[in-house]
CSV table of C-alpha atoms in Angstrom, one decimal:
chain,number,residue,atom,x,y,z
R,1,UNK,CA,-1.6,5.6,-8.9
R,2,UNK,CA,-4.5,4.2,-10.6
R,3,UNK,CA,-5.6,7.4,-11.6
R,4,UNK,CA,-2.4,7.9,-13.1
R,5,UNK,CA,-2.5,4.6,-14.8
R,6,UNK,CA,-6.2,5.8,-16.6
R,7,UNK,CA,-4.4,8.9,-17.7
R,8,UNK,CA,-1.9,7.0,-19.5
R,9,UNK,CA,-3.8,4.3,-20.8
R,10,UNK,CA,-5.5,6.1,-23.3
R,11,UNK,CA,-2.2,6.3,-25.6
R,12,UNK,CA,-2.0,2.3,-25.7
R,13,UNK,CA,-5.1,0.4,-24.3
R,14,UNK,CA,-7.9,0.2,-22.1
R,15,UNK,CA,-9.2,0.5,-18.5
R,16,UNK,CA,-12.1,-1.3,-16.6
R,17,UNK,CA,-12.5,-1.3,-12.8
R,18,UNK,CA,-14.5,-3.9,-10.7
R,19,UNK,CA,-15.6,-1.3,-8.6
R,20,UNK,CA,-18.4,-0.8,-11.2
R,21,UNK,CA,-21.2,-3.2,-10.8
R,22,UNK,CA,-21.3,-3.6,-14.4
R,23,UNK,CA,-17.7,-4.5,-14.6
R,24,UNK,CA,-18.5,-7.5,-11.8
R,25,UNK,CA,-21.8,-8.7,-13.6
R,26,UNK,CA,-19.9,-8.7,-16.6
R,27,UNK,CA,-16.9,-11.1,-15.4
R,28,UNK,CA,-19.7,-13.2,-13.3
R,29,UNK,CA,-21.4,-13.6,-16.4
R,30,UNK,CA,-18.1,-14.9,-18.6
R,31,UNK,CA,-14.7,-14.7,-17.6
R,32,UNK,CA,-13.2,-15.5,-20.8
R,33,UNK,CA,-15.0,-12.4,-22.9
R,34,UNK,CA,-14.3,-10.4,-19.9
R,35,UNK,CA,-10.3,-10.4,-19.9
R,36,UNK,CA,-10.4,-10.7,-24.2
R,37,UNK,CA,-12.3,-7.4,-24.3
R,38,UNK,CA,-9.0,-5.4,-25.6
R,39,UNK,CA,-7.2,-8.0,-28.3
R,40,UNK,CA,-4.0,-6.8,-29.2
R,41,UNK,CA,-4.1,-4.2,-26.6
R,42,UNK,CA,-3.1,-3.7,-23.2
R,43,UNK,CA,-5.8,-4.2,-20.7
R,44,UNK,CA,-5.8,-2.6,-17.5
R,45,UNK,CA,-8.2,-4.8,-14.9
R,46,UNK,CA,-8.5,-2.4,-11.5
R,47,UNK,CA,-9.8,-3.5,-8.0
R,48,UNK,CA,-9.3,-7.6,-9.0
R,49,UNK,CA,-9.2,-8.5,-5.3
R,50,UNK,CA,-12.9,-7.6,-5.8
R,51,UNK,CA,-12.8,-10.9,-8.5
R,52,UNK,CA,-10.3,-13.2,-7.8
R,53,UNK,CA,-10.9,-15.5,-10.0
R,54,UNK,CA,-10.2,-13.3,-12.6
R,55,UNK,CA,-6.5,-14.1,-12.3
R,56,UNK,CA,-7.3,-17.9,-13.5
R,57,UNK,CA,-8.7,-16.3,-16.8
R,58,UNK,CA,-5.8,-14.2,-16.8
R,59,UNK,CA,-3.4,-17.1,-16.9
R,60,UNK,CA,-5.1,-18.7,-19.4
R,61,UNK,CA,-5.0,-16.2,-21.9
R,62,UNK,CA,-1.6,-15.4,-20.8
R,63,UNK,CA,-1.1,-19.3,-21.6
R,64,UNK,CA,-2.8,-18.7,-25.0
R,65,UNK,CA,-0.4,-15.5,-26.0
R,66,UNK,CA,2.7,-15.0,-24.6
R,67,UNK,CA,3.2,-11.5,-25.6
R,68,UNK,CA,4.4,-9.7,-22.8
R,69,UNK,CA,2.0,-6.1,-21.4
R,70,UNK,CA,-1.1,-7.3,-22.3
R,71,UNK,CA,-2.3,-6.8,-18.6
R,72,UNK,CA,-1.9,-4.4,-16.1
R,73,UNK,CA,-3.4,-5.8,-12.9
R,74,UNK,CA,-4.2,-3.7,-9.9
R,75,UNK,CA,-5.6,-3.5,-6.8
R,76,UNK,CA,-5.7,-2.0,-3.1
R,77,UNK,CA,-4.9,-5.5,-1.8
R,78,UNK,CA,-2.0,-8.2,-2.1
R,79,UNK,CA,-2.9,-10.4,-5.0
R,80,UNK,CA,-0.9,-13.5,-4.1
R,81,UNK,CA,-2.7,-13.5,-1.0
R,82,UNK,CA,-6.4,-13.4,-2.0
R,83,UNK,CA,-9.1,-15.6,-1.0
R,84,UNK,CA,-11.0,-18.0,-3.0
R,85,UNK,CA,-10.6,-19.3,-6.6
R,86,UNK,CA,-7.1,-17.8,-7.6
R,87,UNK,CA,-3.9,-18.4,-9.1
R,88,UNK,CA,0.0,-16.6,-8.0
R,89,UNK,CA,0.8,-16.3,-12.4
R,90,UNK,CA,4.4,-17.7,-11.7
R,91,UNK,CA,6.3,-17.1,-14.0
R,92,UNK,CA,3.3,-15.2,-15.9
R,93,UNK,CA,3.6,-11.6,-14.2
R,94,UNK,CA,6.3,-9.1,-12.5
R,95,UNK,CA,5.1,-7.4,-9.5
R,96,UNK,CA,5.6,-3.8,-8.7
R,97,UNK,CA,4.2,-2.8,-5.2
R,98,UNK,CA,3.5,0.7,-5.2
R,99,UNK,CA,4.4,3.6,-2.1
R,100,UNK,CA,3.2,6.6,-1.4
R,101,UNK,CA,4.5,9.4,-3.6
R,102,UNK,CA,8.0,10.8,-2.6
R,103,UNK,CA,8.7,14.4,-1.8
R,104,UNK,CA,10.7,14.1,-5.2
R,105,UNK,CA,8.3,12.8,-7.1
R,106,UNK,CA,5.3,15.6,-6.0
R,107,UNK,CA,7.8,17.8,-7.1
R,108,UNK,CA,8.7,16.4,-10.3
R,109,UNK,CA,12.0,16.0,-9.1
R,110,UNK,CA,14.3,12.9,-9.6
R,111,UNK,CA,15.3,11.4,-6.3
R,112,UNK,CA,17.8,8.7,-5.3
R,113,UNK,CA,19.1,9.4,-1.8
R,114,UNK,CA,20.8,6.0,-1.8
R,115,UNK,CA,22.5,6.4,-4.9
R,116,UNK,CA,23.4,9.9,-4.0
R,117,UNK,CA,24.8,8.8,-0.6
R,118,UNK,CA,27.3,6.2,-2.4
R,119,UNK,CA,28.8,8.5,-4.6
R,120,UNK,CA,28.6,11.9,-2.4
R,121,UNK,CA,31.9,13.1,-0.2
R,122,UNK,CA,31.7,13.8,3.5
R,123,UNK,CA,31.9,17.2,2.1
R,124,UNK,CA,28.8,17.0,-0.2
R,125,UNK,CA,27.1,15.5,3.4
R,126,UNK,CA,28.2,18.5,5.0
R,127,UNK,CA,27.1,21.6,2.5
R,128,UNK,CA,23.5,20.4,2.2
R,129,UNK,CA,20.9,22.9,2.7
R,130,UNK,CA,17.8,23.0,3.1
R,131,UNK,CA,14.6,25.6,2.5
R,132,UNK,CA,12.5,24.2,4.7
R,133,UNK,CA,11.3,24.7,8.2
R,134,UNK,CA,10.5,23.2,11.1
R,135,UNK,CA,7.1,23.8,10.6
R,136,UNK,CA,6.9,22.8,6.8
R,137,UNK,CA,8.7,19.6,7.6
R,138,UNK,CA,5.6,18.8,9.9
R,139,UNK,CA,2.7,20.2,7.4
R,140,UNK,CA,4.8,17.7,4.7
R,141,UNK,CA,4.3,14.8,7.1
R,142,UNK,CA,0.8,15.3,7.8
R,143,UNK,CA,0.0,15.9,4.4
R,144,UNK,CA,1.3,12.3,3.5
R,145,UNK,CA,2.2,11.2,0.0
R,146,UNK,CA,-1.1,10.5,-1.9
R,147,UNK,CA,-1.8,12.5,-4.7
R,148,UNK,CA,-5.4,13.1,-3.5
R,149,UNK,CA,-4.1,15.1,-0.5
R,150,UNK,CA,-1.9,17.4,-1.6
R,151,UNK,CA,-4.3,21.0,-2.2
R,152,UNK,CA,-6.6,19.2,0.4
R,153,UNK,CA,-7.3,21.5,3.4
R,154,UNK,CA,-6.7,20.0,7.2
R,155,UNK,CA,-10.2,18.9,7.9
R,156,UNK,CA,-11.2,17.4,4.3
R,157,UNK,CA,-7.8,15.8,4.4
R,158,UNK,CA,-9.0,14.1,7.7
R,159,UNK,CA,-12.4,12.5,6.7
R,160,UNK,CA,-10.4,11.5,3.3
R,161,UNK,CA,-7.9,9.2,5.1
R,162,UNK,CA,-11.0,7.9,7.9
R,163,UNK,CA,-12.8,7.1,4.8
R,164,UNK,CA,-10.1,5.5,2.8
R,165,UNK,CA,-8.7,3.2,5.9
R,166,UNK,CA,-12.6,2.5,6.9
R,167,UNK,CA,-13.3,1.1,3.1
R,168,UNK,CA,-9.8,-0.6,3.1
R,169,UNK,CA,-10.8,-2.7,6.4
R,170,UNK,CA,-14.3,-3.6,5.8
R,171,UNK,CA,-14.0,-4.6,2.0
R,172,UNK,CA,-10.4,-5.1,1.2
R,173,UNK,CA,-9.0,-6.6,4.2
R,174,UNK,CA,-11.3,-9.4,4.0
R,175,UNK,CA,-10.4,-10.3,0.7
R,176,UNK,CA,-6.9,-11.7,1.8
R,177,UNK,CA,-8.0,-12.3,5.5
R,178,UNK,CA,-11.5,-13.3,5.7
R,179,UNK,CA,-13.4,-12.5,8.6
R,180,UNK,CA,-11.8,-10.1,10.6
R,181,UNK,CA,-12.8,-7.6,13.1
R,182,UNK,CA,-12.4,-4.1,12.3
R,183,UNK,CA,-12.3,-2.5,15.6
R,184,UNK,CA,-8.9,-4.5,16.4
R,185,UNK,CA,-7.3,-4.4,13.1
R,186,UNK,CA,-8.0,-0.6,13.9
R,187,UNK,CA,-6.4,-0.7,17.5
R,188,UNK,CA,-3.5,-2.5,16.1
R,189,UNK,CA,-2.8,0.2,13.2
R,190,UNK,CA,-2.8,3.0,15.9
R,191,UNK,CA,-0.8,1.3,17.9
R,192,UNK,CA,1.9,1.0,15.5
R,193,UNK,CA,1.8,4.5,14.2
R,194,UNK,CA,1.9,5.3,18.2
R,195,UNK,CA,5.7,3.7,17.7
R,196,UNK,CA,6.1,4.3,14.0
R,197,UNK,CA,9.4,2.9,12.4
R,198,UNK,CA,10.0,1.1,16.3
R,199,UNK,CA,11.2,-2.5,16.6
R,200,UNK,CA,8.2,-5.0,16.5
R,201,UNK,CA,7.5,-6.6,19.9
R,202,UNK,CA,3.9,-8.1,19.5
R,203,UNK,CA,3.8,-9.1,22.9
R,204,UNK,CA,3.7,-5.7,24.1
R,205,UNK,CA,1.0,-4.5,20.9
R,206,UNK,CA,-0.9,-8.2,22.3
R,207,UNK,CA,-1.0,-6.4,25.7
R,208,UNK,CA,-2.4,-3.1,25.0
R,209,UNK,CA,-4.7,-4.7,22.3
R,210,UNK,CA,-6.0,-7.0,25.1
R,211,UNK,CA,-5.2,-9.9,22.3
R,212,UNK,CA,-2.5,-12.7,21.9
R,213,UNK,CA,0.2,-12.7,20.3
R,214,UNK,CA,-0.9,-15.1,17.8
R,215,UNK,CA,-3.9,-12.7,16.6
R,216,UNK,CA,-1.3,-9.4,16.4
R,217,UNK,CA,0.4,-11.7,14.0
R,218,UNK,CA,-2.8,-12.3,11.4
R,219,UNK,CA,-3.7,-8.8,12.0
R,220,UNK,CA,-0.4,-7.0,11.5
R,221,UNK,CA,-0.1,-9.7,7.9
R,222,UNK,CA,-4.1,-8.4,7.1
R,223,UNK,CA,-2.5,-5.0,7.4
R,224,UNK,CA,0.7,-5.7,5.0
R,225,UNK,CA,-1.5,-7.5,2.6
R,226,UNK,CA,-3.5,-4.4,2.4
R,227,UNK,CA,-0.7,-1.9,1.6
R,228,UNK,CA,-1.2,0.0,5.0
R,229,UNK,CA,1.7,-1.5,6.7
R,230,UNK,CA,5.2,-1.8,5.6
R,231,UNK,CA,7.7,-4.1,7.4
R,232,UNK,CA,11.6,-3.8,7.7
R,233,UNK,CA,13.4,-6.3,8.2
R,234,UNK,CA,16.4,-6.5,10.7
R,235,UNK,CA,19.9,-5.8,9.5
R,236,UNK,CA,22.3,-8.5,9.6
R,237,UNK,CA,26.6,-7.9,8.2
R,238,UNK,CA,26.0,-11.2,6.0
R,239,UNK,CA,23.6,-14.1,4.8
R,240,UNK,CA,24.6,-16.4,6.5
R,241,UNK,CA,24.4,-14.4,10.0
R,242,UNK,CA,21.4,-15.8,12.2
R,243,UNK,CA,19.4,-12.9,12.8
R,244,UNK,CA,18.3,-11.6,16.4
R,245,UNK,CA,17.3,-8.2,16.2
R,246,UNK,CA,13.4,-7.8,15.5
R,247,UNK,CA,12.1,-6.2,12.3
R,248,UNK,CA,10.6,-2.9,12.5
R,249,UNK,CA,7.1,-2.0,11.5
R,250,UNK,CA,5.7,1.3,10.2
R,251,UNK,CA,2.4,3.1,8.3
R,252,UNK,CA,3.4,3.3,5.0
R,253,UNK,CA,2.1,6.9,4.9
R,254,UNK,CA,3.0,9.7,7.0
R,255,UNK,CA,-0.4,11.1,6.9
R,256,UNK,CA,-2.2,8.1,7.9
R,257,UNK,CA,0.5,7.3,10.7
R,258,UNK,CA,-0.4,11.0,12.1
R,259,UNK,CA,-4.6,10.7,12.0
R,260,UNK,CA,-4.1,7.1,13.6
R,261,UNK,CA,-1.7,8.7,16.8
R,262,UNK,CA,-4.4,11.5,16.8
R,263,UNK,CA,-6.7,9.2,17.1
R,264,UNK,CA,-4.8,7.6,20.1
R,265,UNK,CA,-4.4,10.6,21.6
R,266,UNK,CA,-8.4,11.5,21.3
R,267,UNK,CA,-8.5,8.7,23.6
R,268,UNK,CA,-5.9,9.2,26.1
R,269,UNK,CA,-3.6,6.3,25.2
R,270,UNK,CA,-0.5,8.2,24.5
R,271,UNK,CA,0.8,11.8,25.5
C-alpha cells in the first residue's frame, strides 16, 4: 500500500520514509523544517511509528493551516497507540486502516459482496458459478493478499512473510508495546492462526502458551496494534443487548495464518 501511495504521489506531492537514516537524522535534527519540507503540497511521512513525535509537529502545522490533505501519514503500526512523545490529532486527521488486498481488487475487479448480498434474489444466490477449483481456492489462500506475493514462488514466498513478521515483532511491536518478548508474541500468533476466525478463549491460548491470561491479553492487543491481528466482535440483535458471546480473532492474512499453522505443525502441536 505504501508502494502504491509513492506511485501516486508523484502527480500531487512528495514522499519521505523514516526508514532512511537520513530521513530520522533529519527530523532529530528539527521537527519543524522536517514536516514543512513540501509547502503547499501533500506530504506523505512513511514509517512514523519509527518518530513519534513527529505527530506533535504535525499538529502544529495542522494548527497553523487548516487545509485539509496536506499529510498522508503511514505506518506498519497503530498510531494512536505509540509510545513516547505523541499526540491522537483529534479532530486533526481521518483514519483509514488498511487490509490485505481482496481477490477483487488483485483482479482489478470491483467487489462488494455485502452490497451485492442485500440487493441479490435467492435466485441470483443460487446461479453463482464459479471457475475455480479446489486446488486454486487453496493456492489463493496461501498466496495471501499482499501485493509482494502474488508472482512470488512457494519457497521465496515463505522467507518473505518469516521476514516481514520477524521485522514487525522486533521493531514495530515495541513501538506500541514496549518491551515485549518475541518468542511469545510468536507462540500466541500461531496459536491463533491454529483456530483462525474461532471464538477467543484466552484461557485456553494462556494454557498452551504456558502464560496468564492477563499476558495473552497485552500480547493479542501488541498484535492488533501491529496490523497482524484483526478482531471481531460478537453479534448482538440490538445496542442495547448485553453481549455474551466472545469475539473472534483471526490473521488478517491468509498467507501468514498458513506459514504460522505450518509452523505449528513443524512442531507437532497440531495435526
Amino acid at each position: 500500500y505504501t508502494l502504491s501511495l509513492h506511485d501516486a504521489l508523484p502527480i500531487f506531492g512528495a514522499a519521505v520514509t523514516l526508514d532512511e537514516p537520513e530521513q530520522r537524522l533529519a527530523a532529530d535534527a528539527d521537527l519543524t523544517a522536517f514536516v514543512s519540507q513540501a509547502p503547499d503540497r501533500t506530504l506523505l511521512i512513511d514509517e512514523v511509528q519509527l518518530r513519534p513525535e513527529v505527530l506533535l509537529a504535525v499538529k502544529a502545522s495542522v494548527d497553523r493551516d487548516r487545509r485539509p490533505g496536506c499529510f498522508i501519514l503511514t505506518g506498519s503500526a497503530n498510531l494512536l497507540r505509540l509510545r513516547g512523545e505523541t499526540d491522537s490529532l483529534a479532530g486533526r486527521a481521518l483514519d483509514l486502516p488498511l487490509q490485505p488486498l481482496s481477490q477483487g481488487e488483485l483482479r482489478r475487479r470491483k467487489d462488494d459482496l455485502v452490497t451485492w448480498l442485500t440487493t441479490a434474489t435467492v435466485q441470483d444466490v443460487l446461479d453463482v458459478t464459479t471457475d475455480e477449483t479446489r486446488q486454486s481456492y487453496i493456492q489463493l489462500l496461501a498466496t495471501g493478499g499482499y501485493p509482494e506475493l502474488q508472482s512470488m514462488p512457494a519457497r521465496l514466498r515463505r522467507r518473505w512473510l518469516t521476514s516481514y513478521v520477524d521485522r514487525v515483532f522486533e521493531k514495530d511491536a515495541p513501538s506500541v508495546a514496549g518491551a515485549v518478548a518475541r518468542g511469545r508474541l510468536s507462540t500466541i500468533a500461531r496459536l491463533v492462526a491454529a483456530n483462525q476466525a474461532g471464538e477467543l478463549i484466552k484461557a485456553r491460548i494462556g494454557r498452551q502458551a504456558e502464560v496468564s491470561p492477563s499476558t495473552v491479553t497485552s500480547y493479542l492487543e501488541a498484535l492488533e496494534d501491529v496490523y497482524l491481528l484483526g478482531r471481531l466482535r460478537a453479534w448482538t440483535p440490538n445496542l442495547t443487548t448485553r453481549e455474551v458471546a466472545r469475539p473472534k480473532v483471526y490473521i488478517t492474512d491468509s498467507a501468514r495464518s498458513e506459514e504460522h499453522t505450518s509452523e505449528l505443525q513443524s512442531l507437532g502441536a497440531i495435526s
